[in-house]
Short mmCIF file of C-alpha atoms and ligand atoms in Angstrom, two decimals:
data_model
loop_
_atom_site.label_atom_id
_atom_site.label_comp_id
_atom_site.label_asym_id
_atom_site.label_seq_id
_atom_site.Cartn_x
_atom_site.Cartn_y
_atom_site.Cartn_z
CA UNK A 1082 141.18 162.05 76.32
CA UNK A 1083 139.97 159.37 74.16
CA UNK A 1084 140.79 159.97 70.28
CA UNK A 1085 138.84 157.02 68.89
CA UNK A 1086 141.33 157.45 65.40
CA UNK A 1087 144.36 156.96 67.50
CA UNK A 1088 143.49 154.91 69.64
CA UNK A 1089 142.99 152.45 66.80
CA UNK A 1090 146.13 152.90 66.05
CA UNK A 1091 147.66 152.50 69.02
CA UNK A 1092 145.64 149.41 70.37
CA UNK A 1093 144.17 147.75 67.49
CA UNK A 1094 146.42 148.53 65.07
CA UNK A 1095 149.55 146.63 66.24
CA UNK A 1096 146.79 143.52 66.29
CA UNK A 1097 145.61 144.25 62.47
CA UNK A 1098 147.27 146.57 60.18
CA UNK A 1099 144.98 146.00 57.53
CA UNK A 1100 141.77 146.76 60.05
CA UNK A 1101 142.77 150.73 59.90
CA UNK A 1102 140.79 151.94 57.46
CA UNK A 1103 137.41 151.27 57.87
CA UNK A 1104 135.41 150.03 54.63
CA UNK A 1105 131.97 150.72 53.92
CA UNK A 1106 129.35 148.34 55.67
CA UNK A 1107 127.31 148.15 52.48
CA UNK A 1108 130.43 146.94 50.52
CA UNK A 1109 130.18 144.28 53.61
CA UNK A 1110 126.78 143.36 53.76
CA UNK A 1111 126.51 143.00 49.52
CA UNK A 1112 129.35 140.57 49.84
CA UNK A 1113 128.62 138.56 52.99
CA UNK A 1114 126.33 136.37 53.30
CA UNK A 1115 126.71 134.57 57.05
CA UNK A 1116 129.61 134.03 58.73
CA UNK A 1117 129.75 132.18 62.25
CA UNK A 1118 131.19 132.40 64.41
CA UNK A 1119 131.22 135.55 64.61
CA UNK A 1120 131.78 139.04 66.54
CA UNK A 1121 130.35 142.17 66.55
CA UNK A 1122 131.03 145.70 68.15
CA UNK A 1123 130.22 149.07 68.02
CA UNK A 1124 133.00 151.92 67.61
CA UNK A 1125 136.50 151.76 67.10
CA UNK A 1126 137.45 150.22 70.16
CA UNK A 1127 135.19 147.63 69.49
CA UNK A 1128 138.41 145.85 67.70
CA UNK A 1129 140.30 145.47 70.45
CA UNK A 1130 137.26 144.20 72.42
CA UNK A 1131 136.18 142.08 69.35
CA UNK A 1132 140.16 140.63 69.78
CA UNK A 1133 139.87 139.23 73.05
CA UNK A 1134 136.36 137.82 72.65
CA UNK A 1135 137.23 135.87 69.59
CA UNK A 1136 140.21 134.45 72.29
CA UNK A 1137 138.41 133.28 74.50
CA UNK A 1138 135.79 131.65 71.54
CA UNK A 1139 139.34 129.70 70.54
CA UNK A 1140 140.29 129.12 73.67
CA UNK A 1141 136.95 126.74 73.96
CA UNK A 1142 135.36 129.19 76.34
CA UNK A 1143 131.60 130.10 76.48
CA UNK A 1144 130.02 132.68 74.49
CA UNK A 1145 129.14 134.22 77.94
CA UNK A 1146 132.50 134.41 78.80
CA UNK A 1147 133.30 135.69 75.18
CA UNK A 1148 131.31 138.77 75.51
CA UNK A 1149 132.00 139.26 78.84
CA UNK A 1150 136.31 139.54 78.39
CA UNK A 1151 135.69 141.58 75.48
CA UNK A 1152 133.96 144.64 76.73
CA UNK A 1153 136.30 144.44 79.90
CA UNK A 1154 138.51 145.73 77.59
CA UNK A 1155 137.13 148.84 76.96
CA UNK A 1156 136.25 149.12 80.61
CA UNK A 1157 139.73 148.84 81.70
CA UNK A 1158 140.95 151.08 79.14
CA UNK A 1159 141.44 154.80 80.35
CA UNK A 1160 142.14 156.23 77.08
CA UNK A 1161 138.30 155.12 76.35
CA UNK A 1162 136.55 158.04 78.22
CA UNK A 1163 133.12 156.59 77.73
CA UNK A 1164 132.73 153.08 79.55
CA UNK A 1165 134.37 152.14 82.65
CA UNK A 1166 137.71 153.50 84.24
CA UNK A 1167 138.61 156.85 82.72
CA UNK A 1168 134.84 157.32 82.16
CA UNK A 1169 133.50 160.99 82.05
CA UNK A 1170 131.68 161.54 84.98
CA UNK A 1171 128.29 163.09 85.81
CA UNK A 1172 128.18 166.54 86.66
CA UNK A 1173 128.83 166.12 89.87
CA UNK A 1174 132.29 164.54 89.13
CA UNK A 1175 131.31 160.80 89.87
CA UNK A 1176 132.06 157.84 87.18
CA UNK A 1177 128.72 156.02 86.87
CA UNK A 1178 128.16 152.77 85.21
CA UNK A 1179 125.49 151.29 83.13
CA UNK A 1180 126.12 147.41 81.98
CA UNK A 1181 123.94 144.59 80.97
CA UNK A 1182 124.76 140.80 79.38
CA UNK A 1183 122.09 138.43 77.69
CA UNK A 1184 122.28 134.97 76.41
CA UNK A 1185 120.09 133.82 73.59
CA UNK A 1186 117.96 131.29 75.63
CA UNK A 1187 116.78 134.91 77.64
CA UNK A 1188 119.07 134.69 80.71
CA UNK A 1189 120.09 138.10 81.66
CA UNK A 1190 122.18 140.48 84.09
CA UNK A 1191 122.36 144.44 84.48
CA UNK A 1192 123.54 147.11 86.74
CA UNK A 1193 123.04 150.68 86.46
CA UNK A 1194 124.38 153.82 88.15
CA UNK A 1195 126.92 151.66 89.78
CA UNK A 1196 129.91 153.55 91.52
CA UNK A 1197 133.94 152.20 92.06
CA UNK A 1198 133.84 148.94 90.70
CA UNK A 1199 136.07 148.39 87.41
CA UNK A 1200 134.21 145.49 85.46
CA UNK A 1201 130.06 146.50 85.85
CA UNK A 1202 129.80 143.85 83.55
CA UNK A 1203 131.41 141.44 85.79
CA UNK A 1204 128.85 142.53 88.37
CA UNK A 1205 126.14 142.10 85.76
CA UNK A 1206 126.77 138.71 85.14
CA UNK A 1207 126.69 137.73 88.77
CA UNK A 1208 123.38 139.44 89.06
CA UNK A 1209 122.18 136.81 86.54
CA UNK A 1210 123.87 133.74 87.45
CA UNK A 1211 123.55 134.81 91.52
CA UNK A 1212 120.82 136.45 92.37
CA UNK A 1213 117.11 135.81 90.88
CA UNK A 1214 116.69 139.35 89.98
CA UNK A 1215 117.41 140.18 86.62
CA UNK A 1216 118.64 144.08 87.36
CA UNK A 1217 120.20 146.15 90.43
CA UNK A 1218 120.91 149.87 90.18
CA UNK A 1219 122.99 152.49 92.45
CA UNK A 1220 123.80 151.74 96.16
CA UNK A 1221 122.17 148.33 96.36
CA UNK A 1222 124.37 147.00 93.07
CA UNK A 1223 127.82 148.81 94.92
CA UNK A 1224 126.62 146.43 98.10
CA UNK A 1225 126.50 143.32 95.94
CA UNK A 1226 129.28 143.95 94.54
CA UNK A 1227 131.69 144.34 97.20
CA UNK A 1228 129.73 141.23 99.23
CA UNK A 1229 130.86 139.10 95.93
CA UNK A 1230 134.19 140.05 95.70
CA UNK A 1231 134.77 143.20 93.79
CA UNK A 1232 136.95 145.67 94.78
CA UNK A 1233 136.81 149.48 95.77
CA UNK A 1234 138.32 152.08 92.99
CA UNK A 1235 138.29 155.55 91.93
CA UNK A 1236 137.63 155.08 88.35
CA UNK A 1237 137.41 159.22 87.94
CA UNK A 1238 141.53 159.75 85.88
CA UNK A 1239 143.29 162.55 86.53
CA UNK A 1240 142.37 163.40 82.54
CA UNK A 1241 138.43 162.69 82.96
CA UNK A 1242 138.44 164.99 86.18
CA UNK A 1243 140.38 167.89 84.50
CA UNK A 1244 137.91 167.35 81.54
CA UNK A 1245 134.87 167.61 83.82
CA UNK A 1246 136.62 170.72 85.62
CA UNK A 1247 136.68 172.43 82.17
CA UNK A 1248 132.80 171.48 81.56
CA UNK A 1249 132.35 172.89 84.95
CA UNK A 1250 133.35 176.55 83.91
CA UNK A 1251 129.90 176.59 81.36
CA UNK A 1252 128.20 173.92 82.35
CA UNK A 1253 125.98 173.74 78.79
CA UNK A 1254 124.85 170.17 78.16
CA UNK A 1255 123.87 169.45 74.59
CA UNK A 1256 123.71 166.17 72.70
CA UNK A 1257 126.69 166.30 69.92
CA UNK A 1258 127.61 163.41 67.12
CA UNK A 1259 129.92 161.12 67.41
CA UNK A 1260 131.43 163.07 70.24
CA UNK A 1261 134.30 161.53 71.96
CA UNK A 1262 132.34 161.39 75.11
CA UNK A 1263 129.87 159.56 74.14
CA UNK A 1264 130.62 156.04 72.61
CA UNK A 1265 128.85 152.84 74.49
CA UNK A 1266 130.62 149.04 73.55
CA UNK A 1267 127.93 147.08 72.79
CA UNK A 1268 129.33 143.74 71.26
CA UNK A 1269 127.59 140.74 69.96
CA UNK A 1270 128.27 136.58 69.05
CA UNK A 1271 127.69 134.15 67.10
CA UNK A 1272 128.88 130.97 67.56
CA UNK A 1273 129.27 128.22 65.03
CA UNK A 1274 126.26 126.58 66.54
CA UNK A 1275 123.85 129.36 65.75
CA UNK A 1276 124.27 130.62 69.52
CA UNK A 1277 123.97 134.14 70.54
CA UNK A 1278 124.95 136.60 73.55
CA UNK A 1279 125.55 140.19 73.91
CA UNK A 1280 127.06 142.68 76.56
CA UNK A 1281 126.81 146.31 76.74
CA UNK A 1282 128.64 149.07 79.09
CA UNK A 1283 128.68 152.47 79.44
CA UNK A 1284 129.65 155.26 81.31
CA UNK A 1285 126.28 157.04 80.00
CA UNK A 1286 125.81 160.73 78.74
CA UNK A 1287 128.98 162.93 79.84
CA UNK A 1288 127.38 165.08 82.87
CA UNK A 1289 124.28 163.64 83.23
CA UNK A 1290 122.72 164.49 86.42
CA UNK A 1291 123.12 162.01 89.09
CA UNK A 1292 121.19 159.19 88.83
CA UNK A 1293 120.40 159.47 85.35
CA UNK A 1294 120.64 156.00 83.40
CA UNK A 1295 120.60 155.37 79.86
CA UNK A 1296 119.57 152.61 77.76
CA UNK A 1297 123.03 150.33 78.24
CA UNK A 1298 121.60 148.65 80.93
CA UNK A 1299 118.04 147.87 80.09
CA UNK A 1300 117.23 144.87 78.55
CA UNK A 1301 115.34 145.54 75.23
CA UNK A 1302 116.52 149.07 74.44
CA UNK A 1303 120.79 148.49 74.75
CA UNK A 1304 120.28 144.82 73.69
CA UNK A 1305 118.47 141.98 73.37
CA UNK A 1306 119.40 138.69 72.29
CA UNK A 1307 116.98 135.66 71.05
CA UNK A 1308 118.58 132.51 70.19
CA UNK A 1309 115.22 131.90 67.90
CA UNK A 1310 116.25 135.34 65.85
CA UNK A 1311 119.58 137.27 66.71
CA UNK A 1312 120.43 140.02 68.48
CA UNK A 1313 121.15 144.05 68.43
CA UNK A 1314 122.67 146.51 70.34
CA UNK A 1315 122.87 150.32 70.24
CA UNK A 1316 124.95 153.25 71.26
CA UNK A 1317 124.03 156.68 70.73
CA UNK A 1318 121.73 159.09 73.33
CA UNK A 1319 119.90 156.32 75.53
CA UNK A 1320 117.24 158.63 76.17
CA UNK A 1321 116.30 158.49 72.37
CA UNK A 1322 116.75 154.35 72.26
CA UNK A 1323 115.08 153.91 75.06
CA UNK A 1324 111.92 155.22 73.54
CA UNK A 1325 111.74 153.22 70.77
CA UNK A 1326 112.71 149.82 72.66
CA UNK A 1327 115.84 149.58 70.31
CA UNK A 1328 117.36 146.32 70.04
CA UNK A 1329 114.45 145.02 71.21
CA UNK A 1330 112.65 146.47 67.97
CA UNK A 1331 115.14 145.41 65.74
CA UNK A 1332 115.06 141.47 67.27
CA UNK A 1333 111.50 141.89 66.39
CA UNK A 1334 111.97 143.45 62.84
CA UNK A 1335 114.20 140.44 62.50
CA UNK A 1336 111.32 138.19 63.39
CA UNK A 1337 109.36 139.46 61.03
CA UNK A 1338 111.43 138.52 58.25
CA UNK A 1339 113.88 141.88 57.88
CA UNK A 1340 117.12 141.14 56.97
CA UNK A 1341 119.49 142.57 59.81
CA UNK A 1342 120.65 145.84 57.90
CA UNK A 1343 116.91 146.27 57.39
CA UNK A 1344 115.94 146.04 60.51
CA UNK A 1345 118.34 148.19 61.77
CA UNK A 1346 117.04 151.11 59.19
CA UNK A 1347 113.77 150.20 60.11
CA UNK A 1348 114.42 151.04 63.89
CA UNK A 1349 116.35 154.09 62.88
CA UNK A 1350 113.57 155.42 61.03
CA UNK A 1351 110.77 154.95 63.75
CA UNK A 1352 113.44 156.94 66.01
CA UNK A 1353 114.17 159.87 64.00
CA UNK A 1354 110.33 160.23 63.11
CA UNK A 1355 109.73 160.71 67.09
CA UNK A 1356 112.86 163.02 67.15
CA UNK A 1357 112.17 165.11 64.06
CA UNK A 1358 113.45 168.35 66.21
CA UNK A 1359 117.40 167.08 66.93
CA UNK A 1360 119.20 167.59 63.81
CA UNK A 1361 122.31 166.33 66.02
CA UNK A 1362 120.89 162.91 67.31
CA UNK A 1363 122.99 160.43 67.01
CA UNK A 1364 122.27 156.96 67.51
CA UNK A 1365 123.96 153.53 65.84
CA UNK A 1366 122.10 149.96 65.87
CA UNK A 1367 124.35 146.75 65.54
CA UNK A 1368 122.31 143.57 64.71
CA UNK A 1369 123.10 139.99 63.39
CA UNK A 1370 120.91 137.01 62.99
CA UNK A 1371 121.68 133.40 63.86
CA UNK A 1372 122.82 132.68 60.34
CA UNK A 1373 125.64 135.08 60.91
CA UNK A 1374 124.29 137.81 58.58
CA UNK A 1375 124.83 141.29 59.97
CA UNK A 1376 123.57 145.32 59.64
CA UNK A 1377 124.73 148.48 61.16
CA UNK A 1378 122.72 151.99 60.60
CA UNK A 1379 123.94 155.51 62.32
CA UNK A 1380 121.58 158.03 62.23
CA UNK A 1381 124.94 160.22 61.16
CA UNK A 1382 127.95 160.14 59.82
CA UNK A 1383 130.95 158.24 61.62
CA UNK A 1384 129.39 155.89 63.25
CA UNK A 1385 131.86 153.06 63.06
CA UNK A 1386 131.96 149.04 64.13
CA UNK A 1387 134.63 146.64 63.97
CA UNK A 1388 133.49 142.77 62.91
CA UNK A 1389 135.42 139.71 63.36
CA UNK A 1390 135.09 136.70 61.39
CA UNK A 1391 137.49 134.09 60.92
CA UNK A 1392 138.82 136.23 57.89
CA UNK A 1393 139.91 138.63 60.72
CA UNK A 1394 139.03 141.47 62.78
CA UNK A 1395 137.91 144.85 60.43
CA UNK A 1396 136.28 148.38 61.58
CA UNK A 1397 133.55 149.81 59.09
CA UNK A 1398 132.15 152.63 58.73
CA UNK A 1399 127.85 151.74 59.49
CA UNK A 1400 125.38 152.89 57.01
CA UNK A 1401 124.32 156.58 57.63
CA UNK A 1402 120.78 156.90 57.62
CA UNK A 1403 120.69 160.79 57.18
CA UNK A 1404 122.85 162.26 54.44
N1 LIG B 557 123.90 154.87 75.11
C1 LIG B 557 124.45 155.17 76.36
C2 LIG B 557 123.75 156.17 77.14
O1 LIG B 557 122.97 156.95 76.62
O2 LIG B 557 123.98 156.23 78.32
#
C-alpha cells in the first residue's frame, strides 16, 4: 500500500531531489509574493501530478488540459491507494470514484460513485464539454462513459483487495489523520494570464458504504474556481467539507479581501467550530488567487502540498491549524 514518504521518493524524487524535504508553507507564503503560472496540489503525490501539468502548460496546452493530465497521474498510479486504480474500496469491495474539473469562467464537469473506468476525470470533463448537465453519479455516469469511449477495468489491486479483506475481519470504521487511505489530489492553475482551473479525484473514505460520496465531486465543497478571485480545493473527510461549502467558502473569503492563507484558516476555523467533538478530523484547504499568491491550512499535522513555479516543483508541509 501507498507510503506517501516513499513514494516521493520513488516517483518524485528522481524528478526533483531537492523537492524531498518538505519546507514550511509559512516560510513560503512570507517570501512569495505571486508567482504565475503556477501549480498547486495537495499531498505528496501532488508532485508528480504537479510535473506533468506544468508539461503540458509548456507544451502550449490549455489549462484544462493541464489539470486534467496531472491528476491522471495519481489515478493511474496503484501505489496511490486513495484516487483511482489501486483505490481502497467501499466495504463491499468495489473501487468507487468521485471527480470533478472547473474552469475559472464557471464551466464545470463531475462524476461520482463511478465504477471501472480508470480516468473519472476524463469522464468529468466530457460531462462538461458533452452533455449540458453539469454532474452524473453511479450507473448513469458508467453508461456515459462506456457510450464515449472509455473502457471496462477492475481498478480493485490485488494489494487494495487484500487490504479490504483485512478491514473485513473488524470491520470498525473511524476517521484517522493523515491516514494512508485517505488522501484526495486536488490540484490547481494559474496561468500567466491570470487564468484559473482546478480538478479533484478521489476514491472517497476507505469502506464507505455503497453509494456514499464525498465532497471531491461537488462543485463548491472539493473546489471551486472563479477567474474574478481564485480558486481552492480540499482533501480531508468530505462529510466535514461538505458542510461548510469548502472551497466554495474560501473563493468567497477571497472575495472579501482575505489573503489566500487567510482564507484558508478562516474556512478551517468555521469547520472545526461545527466539529468541536472529533479531536481526529482532518481536513487540508489549498487556495491561490489570480495574482498567483497561495495558502494551505490542515486542521493537523502532516498535511502536505507540493507547488510548482517556474523555480521548480517543491512539497511543503501546510500550516496546522491545531497544535
Ligand atoms: N475528501 C474525499 C472524500 O471524503 O471522499
Amino acid at each position: 500500500m501507498t507510503n506517501r514518504r516513499t513514494f516521493l521518493q520513488t516517483a518524485a524524487g528522481a524528478v526533483l531531489a531537492s523537492a524531498c524535504q518538505p519546507t514550511t508553507q509559512r516560510d513560503q507564503s512570507a517570501q512569495a509574493p505571486g508567482q504565475v503560472p503556477l501549480i498547486i496540489s495537495t499531498w505528496n503525490h501532488g508532485l508528480a501530478a504537479n510535473a506533468e501539468a506544468w508539461a503540458v502548460l509548456q507544451k502550449g496546452g490549455s489549462l484544462l488540459d493541464a489539470v486534467e493530465a496531472g491528476v491522471r497521474i495519481s489515478e493511474a498510479d496503484p501505489k496511490v491507494d486513495s484516487v483511482g486504480y489501486g483505490g481502497l474500496p467501499d466495504r463491499d469491495g468495489r473501487v468507487t470514484l468521485d471527480a470533478c474539473l472547473m474552469t475559472g469562467d464557471g464551466r464545470c464537469g463531475s462524476v461520482a460513485a463511478l465504477e471501472h473506468i480508470l480516468h473519472p476525470i476524463s469522464v468529468a470533463r466530457q460531462v462538461m464539454e458533452k452533455t449540458p448537465h453539469a454532474m452524473l453519479v453511479g450507473e448513469g455516469a458508467l453508461r456515459f462513459a462506456l457510450a464515449n469511449g472509455f473502457a471496462k477495468q477492475n481498478l480493485l489491486t490485488p494489494e487494495a483487495e487484500a487490504t479490504w479483506r483485512e478491514w473485513l475481519k473488524t470491520a470498525q470504521y473511524a476517521p484517522r489523520p493523515n491516514a494512508e487511505n485517505h488522501d484526495t489530489i486536488g490540484l490547481l492553475a494559474v496561468a500567466a494570464s491570470g487564468q484559473l482551473a482546478g480538478a479533484c479525484t478521489t476514491s472517497g473514505l476507505a469502506y464507505k458504504m455503497h453509494g456514499r460520496v464525498g465532497d471531491s465531486p461537488i462543485i463548491g465543497a472539493g473546489l471551486y474556481v472563479d477567474n474574478e478571485v481564485g480558486a481552492a480545493t480540499a482533501t480531508g473527510l468530505g462529510e466535514a467539507i461538505i458542510r461548510v461549502v469548502g472551497s466554495h467558502a474560501v473563493v468567497e473569503a477571497m472575495r472579501a479581501g482575505h489573503s489566500p492563507q487567510a482564507a484558508c484558516r478562516l474556512v478551517a476555523e468555521r469547520l472545526l467550530k461545527k466539529n468541536p467533538n472529533s479531536p481526529n478530523l482532518q481536513v487540508g484547504f489549498l487556495a491561490v488567487d489570480k495574482d498567483g499568491r497561495h495558502g494551505a491550512i490542515g486542521l493537523q499535522k502532516g498535511f502536505t502540498y507540493a507547488l510548482h513555479t517556474s523555480a521548480g516543483n517543491q512539497l511543503f508541509d501546510a500550516e496546522p491549524l491545531l497544535p
